[in-house]
XYZ file of C-alpha atoms in Angstrom:
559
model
C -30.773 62.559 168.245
C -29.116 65.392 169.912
C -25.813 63.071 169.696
C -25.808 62.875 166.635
C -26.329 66.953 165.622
C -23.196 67.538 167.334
C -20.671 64.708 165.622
C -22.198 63.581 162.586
C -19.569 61.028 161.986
C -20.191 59.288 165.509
C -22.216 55.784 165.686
C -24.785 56.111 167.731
C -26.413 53.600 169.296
C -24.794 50.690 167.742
C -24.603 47.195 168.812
C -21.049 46.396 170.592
C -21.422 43.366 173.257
C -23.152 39.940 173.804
C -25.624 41.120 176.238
C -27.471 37.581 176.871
C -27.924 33.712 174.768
C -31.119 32.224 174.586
C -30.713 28.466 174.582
C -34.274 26.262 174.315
C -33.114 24.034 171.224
C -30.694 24.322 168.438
C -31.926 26.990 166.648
C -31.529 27.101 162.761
C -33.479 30.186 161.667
C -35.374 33.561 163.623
C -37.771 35.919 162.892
C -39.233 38.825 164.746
C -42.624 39.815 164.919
C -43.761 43.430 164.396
C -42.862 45.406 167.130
C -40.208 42.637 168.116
C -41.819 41.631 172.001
C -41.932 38.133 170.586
C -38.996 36.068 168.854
C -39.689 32.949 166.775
C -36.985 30.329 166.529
C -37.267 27.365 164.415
C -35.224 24.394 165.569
C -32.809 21.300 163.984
C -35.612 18.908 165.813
C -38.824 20.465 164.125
C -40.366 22.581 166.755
C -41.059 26.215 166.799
C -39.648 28.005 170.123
C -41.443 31.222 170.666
C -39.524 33.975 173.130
C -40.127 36.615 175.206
C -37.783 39.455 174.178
C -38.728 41.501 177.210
C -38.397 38.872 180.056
C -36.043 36.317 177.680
C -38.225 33.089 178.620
C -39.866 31.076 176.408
C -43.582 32.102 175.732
C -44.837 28.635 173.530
C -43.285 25.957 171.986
C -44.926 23.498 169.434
C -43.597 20.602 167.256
C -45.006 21.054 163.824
C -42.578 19.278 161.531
C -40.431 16.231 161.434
C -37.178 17.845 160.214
C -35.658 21.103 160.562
C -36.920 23.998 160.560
C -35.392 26.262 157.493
C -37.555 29.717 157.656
C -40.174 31.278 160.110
C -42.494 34.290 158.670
C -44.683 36.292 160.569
C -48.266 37.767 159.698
C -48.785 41.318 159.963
C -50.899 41.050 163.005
C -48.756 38.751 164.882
C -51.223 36.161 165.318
C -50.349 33.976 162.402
C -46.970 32.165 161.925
C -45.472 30.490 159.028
C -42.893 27.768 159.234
C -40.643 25.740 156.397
C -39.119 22.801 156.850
C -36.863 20.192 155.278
C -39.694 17.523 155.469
C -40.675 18.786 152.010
C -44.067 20.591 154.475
C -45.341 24.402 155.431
C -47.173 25.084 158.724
C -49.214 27.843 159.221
C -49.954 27.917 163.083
C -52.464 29.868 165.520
C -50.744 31.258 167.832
C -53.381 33.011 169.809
C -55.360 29.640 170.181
C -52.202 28.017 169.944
C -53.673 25.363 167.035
C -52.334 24.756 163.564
C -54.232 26.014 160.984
C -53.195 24.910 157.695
C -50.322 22.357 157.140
C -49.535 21.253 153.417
C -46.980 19.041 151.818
C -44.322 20.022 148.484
C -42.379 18.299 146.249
C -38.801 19.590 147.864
C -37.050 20.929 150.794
C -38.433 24.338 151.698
C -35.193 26.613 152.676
C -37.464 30.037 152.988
C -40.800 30.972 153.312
C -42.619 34.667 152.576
C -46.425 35.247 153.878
C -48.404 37.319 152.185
C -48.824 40.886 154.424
C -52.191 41.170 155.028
C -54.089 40.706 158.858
C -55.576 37.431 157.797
C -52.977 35.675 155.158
C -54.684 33.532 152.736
C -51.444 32.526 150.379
C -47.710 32.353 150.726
C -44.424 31.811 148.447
C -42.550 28.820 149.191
C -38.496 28.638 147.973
C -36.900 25.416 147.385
C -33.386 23.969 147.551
C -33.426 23.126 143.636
C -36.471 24.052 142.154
C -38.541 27.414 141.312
C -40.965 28.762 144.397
C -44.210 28.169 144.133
C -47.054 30.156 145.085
C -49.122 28.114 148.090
C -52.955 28.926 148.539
C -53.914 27.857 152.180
C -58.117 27.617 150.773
C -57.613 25.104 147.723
C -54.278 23.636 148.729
C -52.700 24.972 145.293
C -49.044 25.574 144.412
C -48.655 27.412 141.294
C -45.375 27.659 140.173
C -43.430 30.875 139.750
C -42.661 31.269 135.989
C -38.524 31.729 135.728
C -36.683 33.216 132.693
C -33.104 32.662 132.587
C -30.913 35.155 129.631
C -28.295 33.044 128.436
C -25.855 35.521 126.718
C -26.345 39.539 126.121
C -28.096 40.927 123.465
C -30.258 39.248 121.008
C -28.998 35.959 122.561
C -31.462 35.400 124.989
C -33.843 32.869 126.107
C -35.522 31.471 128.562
C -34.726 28.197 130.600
C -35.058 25.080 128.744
C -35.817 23.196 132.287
C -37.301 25.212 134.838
C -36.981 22.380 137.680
C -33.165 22.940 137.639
C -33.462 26.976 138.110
C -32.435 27.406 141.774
C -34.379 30.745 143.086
C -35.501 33.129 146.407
C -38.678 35.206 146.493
C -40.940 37.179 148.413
C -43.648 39.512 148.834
C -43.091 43.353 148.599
C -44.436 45.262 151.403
C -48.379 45.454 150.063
C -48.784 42.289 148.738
C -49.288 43.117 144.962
C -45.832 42.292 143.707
C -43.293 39.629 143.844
C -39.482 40.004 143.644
C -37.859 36.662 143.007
C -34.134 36.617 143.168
C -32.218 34.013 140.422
C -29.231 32.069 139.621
C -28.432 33.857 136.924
C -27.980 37.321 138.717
C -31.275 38.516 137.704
C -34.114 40.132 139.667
C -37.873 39.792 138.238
C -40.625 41.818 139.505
C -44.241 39.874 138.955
C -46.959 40.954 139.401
C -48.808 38.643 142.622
C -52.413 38.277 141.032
C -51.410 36.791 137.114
C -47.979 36.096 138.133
C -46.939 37.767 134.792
C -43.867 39.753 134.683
C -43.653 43.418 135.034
C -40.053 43.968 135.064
C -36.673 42.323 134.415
C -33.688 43.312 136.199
C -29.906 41.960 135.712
C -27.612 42.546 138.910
C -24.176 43.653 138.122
C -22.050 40.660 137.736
C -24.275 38.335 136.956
C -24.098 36.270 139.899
C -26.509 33.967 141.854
C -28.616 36.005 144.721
C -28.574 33.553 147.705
C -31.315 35.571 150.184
C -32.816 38.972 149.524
C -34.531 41.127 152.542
C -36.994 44.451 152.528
C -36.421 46.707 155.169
C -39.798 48.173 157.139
C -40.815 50.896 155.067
C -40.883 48.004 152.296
C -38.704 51.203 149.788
C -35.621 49.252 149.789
C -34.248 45.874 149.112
C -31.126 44.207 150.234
C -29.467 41.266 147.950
C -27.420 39.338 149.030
C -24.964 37.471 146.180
C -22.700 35.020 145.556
C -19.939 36.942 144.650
C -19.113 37.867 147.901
C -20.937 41.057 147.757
C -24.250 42.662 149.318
C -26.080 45.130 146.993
C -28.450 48.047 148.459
C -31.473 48.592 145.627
C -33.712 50.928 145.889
C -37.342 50.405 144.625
C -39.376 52.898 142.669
C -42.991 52.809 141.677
C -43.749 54.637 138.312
C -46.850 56.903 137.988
C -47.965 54.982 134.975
C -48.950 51.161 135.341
C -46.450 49.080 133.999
C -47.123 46.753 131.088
C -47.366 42.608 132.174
C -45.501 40.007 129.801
C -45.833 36.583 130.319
C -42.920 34.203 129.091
C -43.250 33.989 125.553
C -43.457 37.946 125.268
C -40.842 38.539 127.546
C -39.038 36.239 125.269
C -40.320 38.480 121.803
C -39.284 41.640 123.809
C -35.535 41.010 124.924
C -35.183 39.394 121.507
C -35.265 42.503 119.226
C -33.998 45.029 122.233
C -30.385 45.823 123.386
C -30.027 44.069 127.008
C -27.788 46.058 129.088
C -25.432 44.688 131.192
C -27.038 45.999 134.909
C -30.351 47.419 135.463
C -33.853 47.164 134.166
C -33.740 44.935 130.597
C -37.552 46.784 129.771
C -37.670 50.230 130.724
C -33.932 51.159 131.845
C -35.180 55.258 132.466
C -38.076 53.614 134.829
C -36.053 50.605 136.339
C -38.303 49.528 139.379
C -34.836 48.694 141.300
C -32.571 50.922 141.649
C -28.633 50.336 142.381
C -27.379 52.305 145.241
C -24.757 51.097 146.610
C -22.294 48.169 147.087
C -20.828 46.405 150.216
C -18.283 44.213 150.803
C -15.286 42.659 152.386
C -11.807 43.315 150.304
C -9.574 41.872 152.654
C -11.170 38.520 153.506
C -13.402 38.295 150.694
C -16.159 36.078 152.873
C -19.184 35.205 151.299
C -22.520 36.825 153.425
C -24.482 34.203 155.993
C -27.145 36.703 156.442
C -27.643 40.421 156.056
C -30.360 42.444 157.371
C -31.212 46.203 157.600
C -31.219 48.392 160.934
C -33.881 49.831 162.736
C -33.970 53.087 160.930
C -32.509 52.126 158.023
C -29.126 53.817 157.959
C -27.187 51.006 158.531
C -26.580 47.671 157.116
C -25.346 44.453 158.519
C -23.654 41.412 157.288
C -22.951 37.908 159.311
C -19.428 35.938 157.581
C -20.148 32.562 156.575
C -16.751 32.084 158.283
C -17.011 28.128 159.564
C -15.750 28.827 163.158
C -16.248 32.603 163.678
C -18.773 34.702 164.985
C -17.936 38.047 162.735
C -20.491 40.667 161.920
C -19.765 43.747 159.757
C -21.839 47.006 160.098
C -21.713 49.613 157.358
C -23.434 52.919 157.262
C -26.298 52.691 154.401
C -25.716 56.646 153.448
C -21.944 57.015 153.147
C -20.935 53.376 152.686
C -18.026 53.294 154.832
C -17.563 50.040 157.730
C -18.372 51.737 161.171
C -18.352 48.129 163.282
C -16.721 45.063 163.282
C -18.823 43.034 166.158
C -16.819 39.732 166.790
C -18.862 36.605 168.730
C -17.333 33.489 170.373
C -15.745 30.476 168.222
C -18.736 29.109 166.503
C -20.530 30.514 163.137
C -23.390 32.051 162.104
C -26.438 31.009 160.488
C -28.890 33.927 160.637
C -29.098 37.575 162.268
C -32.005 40.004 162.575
C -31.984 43.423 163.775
C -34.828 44.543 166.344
C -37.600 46.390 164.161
C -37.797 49.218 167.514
C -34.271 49.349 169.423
C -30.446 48.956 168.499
C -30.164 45.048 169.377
C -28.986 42.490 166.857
C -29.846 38.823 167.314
C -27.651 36.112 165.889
C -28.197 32.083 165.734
C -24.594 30.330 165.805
C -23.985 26.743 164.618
C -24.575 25.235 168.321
C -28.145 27.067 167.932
C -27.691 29.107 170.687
C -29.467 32.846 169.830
C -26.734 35.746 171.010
C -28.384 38.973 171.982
C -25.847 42.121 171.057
C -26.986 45.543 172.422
C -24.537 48.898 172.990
C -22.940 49.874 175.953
C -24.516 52.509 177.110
C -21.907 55.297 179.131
C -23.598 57.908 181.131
C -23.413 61.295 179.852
C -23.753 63.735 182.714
C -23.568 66.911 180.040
C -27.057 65.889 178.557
C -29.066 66.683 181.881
C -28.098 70.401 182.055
C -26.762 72.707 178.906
C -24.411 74.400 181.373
C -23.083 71.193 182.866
C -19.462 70.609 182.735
C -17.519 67.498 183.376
C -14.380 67.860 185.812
C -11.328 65.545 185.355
C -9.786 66.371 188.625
C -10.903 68.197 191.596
C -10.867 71.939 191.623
C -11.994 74.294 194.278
C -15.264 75.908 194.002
C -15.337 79.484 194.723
C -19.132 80.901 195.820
C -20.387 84.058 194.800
C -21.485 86.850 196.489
C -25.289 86.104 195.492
C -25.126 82.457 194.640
C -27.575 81.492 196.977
C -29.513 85.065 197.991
C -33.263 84.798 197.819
C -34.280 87.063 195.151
C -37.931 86.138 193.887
C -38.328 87.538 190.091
C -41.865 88.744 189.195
C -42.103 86.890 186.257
C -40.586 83.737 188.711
C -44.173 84.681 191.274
C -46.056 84.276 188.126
C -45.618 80.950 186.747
C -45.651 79.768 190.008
C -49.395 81.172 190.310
C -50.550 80.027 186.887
C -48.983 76.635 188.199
C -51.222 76.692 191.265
C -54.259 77.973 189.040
C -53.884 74.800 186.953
C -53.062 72.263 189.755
C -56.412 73.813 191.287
C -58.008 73.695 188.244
C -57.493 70.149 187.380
C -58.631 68.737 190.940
C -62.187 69.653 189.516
C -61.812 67.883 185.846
C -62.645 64.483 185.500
C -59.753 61.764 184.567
C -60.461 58.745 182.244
C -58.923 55.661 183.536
C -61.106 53.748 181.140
C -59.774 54.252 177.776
C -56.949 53.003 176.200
C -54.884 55.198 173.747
C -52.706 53.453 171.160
C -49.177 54.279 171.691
C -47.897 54.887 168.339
C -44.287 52.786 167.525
C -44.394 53.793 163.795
C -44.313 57.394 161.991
C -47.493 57.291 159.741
C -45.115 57.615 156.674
C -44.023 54.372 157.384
C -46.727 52.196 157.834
C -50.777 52.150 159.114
C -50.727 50.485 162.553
C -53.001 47.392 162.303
C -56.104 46.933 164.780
C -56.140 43.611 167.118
C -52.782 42.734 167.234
C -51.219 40.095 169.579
C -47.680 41.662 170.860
C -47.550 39.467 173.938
C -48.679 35.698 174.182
C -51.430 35.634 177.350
C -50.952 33.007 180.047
C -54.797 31.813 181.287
C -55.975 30.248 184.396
C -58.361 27.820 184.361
C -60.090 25.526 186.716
C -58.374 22.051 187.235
C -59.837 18.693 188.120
C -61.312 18.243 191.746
C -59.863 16.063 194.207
C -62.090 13.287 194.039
C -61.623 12.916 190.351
C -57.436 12.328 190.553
C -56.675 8.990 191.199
C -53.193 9.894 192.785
C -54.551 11.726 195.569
C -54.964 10.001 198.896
C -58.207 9.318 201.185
C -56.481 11.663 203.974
C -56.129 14.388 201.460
C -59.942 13.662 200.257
C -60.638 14.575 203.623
C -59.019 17.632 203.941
C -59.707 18.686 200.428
C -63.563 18.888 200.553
C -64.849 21.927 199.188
C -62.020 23.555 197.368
C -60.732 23.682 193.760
C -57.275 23.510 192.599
C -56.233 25.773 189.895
C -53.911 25.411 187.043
C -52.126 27.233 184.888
C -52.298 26.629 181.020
C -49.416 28.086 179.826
C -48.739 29.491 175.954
C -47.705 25.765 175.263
C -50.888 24.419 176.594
C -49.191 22.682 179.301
C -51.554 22.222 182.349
C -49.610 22.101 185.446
C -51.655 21.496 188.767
C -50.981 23.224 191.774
C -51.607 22.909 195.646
C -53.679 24.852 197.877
C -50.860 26.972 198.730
C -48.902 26.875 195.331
C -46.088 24.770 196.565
C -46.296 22.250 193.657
C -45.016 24.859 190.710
C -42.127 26.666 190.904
C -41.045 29.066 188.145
C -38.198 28.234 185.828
C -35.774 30.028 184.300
C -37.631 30.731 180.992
C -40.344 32.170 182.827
C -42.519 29.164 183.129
C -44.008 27.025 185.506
C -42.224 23.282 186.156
C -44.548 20.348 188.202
C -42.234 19.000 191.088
C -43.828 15.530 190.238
C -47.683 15.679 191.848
C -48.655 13.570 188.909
C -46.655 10.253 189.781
C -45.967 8.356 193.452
C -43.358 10.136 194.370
C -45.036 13.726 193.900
C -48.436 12.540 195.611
C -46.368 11.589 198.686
C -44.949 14.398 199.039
C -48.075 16.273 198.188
C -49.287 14.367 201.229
C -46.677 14.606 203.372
C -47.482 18.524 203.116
C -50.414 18.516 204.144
C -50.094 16.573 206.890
C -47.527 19.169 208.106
C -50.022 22.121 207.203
C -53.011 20.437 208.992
C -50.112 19.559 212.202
C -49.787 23.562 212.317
C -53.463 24.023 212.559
C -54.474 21.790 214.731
C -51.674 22.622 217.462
C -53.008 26.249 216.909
C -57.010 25.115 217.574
C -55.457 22.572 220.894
C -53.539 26.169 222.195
C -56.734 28.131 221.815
C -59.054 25.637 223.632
C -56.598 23.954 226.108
C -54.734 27.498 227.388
C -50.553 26.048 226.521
C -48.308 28.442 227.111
C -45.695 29.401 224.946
C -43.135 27.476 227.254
C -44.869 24.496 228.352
C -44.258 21.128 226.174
C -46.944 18.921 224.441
C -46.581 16.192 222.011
C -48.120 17.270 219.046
C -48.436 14.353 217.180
C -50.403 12.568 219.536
C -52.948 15.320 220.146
C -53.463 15.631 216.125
C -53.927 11.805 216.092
C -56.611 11.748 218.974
C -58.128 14.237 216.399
C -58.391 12.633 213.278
C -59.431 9.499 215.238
C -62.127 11.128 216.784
C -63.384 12.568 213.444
C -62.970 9.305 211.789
C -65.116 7.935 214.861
C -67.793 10.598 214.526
C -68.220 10.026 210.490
């Protein structure tokens, strides 16, 4: 903040450098969740990787499709998570009792999905390859079509599409739920209204060419379009005082009809357009078309991903003046989506191989912001002391804020301190959205009681022995993998994506050696009860192996 009320024109903050990959997959699509502590990845092979963006392992994993996975939404609590696939299906899963909820099957391959933003999600808008969206109802298993109105011509010349299975389209909810942008072939923009699905608006983007993805930033005030025309186009959304009037097809029809169509901006109400044009961005030397685009953090700055086939190039423009401030160039591969953290300056990009490249800044230490009177030195000088540098002169008004500072430490020792109560640490001003209650941030990992001895047929009479009385645990992880482990936890072993990985207990080869551990363990204990009751030095010799065996045959005799 205080960098950037001295130099105005400096980037602060801004991604510069690969900082880490995540590789679990070949990742096709990613979404974060609210706060962005978890990362959902949806994969070529139909599963749904789930990661950690604190410790960068993988949290839970699950297999809900049969093809790949083209889109991953999140609900607005974070407990909910939608997924689209090529299989022609939608998911919805649980992830807090990491279950699927709802599954449902369409009539084309779903390329992105948009859940409706509400803490229990009942509906969701489904975008096709070649097709219209529909509008999917998890209770009745319904998909209502989204209607589509395509102007051929300017003027009185319009009309809408003859065949509304060959209009190719994008939607998605706004940031309440109530209204529906859907982005068309034609270069036009229609607002609907989420309940009748009737239009409320009709809005033609300047050149009149097909939107490929569209994106809200946080705040849910702005929308980012993303064309075909090799240019990304910053709208800004207004919401009249006066409720807008809803026209279904047919009206819409008798309204453009005997009105003047403009060439950009709102075809209805052009002084109360509900999308705004602001501003323009776009390559003019290489003239790429846009892979993905997505808004920053706080909203000043845009970014772009080329659809270049084997480069890694992102572009990063400044949403208030317009200018390029970055140019962030990745390894030899190319891109196929990129997010920006909803808290920090991090970008997160999938590349072609599906591996997920973390960018973050490079942060330089800035000794001048500890102290106002700081200065930085480029070569040595020699420091001259003053007189009274380092005289003991105690100021009166020094004595007293040191006594009010002992009246309040004394003070204090009295008061009683609440280690019960949580308070919610806010992330988001209040202007820009309510913080929801019962949220999952973090995916828990439980510990539950595993099956005794007796009951595992793997486990050997010796061990049965030994094992009398005490419980193995296990721990269920956020996949629901239940991995047993040993009395003294020698059977798991963390992994690198924060995990836990079963050195084999469950086949021959792991029960040997299961055994084989033991036997060592109970060696060490019973050499420690023979030095107790028989007196051995430290230096005198015994053979071990034969005193533990007189043991165990003497218990085996006694039994």
């Amino acid at each position: 903040m205080n960098r950037r009320l001295l130099d105005v024109f400096q980037s602060v903050e801004l991604p510069e450098t690969i900082e880490e990959f995540l590789d679990d997959g070949v990742a096709q699509c990613i979404a974060f969740n609210r706060r962005g502590t978890l990362l959902a990845a949806g994969c070529a092979d139909g599963q749904v990787v789930i990661w950690d963006t604190e410790t960068r392992g993988v949290a839970q994993r699950y297999k809900p499709h049969s093809g790949a996975v083209t889109s991953v939404a999140w609900s607005k609590d974070g407990r909910m998570l939608l997924s689209g696939s090529l299989d022609k299906t939608v998911s919805l899963w649980d992830l807090q009792d990491n279950r699927q909820d709802h599954q449902m099957s369409l009539e084309g391959a779903v390329v992105h999905v948009s859940l409706e933003p509400s803490p229990a999600p009942s509906k969701c808008i489904v975008s096709f390859a070649v097709g219209p969206p529909v509008l999917v109802e998890f209770s009745s298993d319904l998909a209502r079509q989204l209607p589509a109105f395509i102007m051929e011509g300017e003027g009185k010349g319009t009309k809408p599409a003859a065949n509304n299975s060959m209009v190719n389209a994008v939607a998605l909810f706004d940031k309440s739920g109530t209204l529906i942008y859907m982005g068309q072939s034609k270069g036009t923009i229609t607002v609907l209204d989420a309940a009748s699905l009737k239009f409320l608006d009709f809005v033609k983007v300047p050149g009149a060419s097909r939107i490929v993805s569209m994106t809200l930033n946080r705040k849910g005030t702005r929308l980012l379009v993303n064309c075909y025309d090799r240019a990304v186009r910053l709208f800004e959304i207004c919401h009249p005082g006066r409720r807008r009037r809803s026209y279904t097809a047919a009206d819409l029809k008798t309204r453009l009809a005997s009105a003047k169509v403009p060439k950009q901006g709102s075809a209805l109400l052009p002084e109360e357009a509900s999308l705004k044009l602001l501003r323009e961005f776009r390559n003019e030397v290489e003239r790429w078309q846009w892979r993905g685009v997505a808004f920053s953090n706080d909203d000043e700055h845009i970014v772009g991903a080329s659809n270049a086939k084997n480069e890694h190039i992102m572009y990063v423009w400044n949403a208030v003046v317009g200018n390029l401030e970055r140019i962030l160039e990745g390894p030899k591969e190319g891109a196929l989506d990129l997010l920006w953290h909803p808290l920090r300056s991090c970008l997160a990009s999938v590349s072609t191989t599906g591996k997920i490249y973390l960018w973050a800044p490079i942060y330089r230490e800035n000794w001048s912001a500890f102290a106002p009177d700081f200065e930085e030195l480029e070569e040595n000088r020699e420091y001259v002391e003053r007189e009274d540098e380092f005289d003991i002169n105690e100021r009166p008004e020094d004595r007293a804020l040191a006594l009010a500072e002992e009246a309040a430490t004394t003070a204090g020792k009295d008061a009683d301190v609440d280690i019960m109560t949580m308070e919610d640490e806010p992330y988001f001003s209040s202007d820009e959205e309510e913080e929801q209650r019962q949220q999952l941030h973090y995916l828990p990992v439980t510990i539950h009681k595993a099956a005794t001895p007796a009951e595992n047929p793997v486990t050997g009479a010796d061990d049965m022995e030994e094992e009398e009385g005490q419980g193995a645990l296990a721990v269920r992880l956020g996949d629901g993998a239940t991995e047993p482990s040993g009395d003294s936890g020698a059977g798991l072993a963390p992994s690198h994506s924060g995990q836990c990985d079963s050195t084999g207990t469950g086949n021959e080869e792991g029960a040997a050696r299961g055994r084989q551990l033991k036997i060592n363990m109970n060696l060490t204990e019973a050499n420690n009860r023979l030095d107790a009751d028989t007196g051995f030095a430290n230096g005198e010799k015994r053979d071990s192996r034969i005193h533990f065996g007189q043991k165990k045959k003497k218990r085996r005799h006694q039994q």
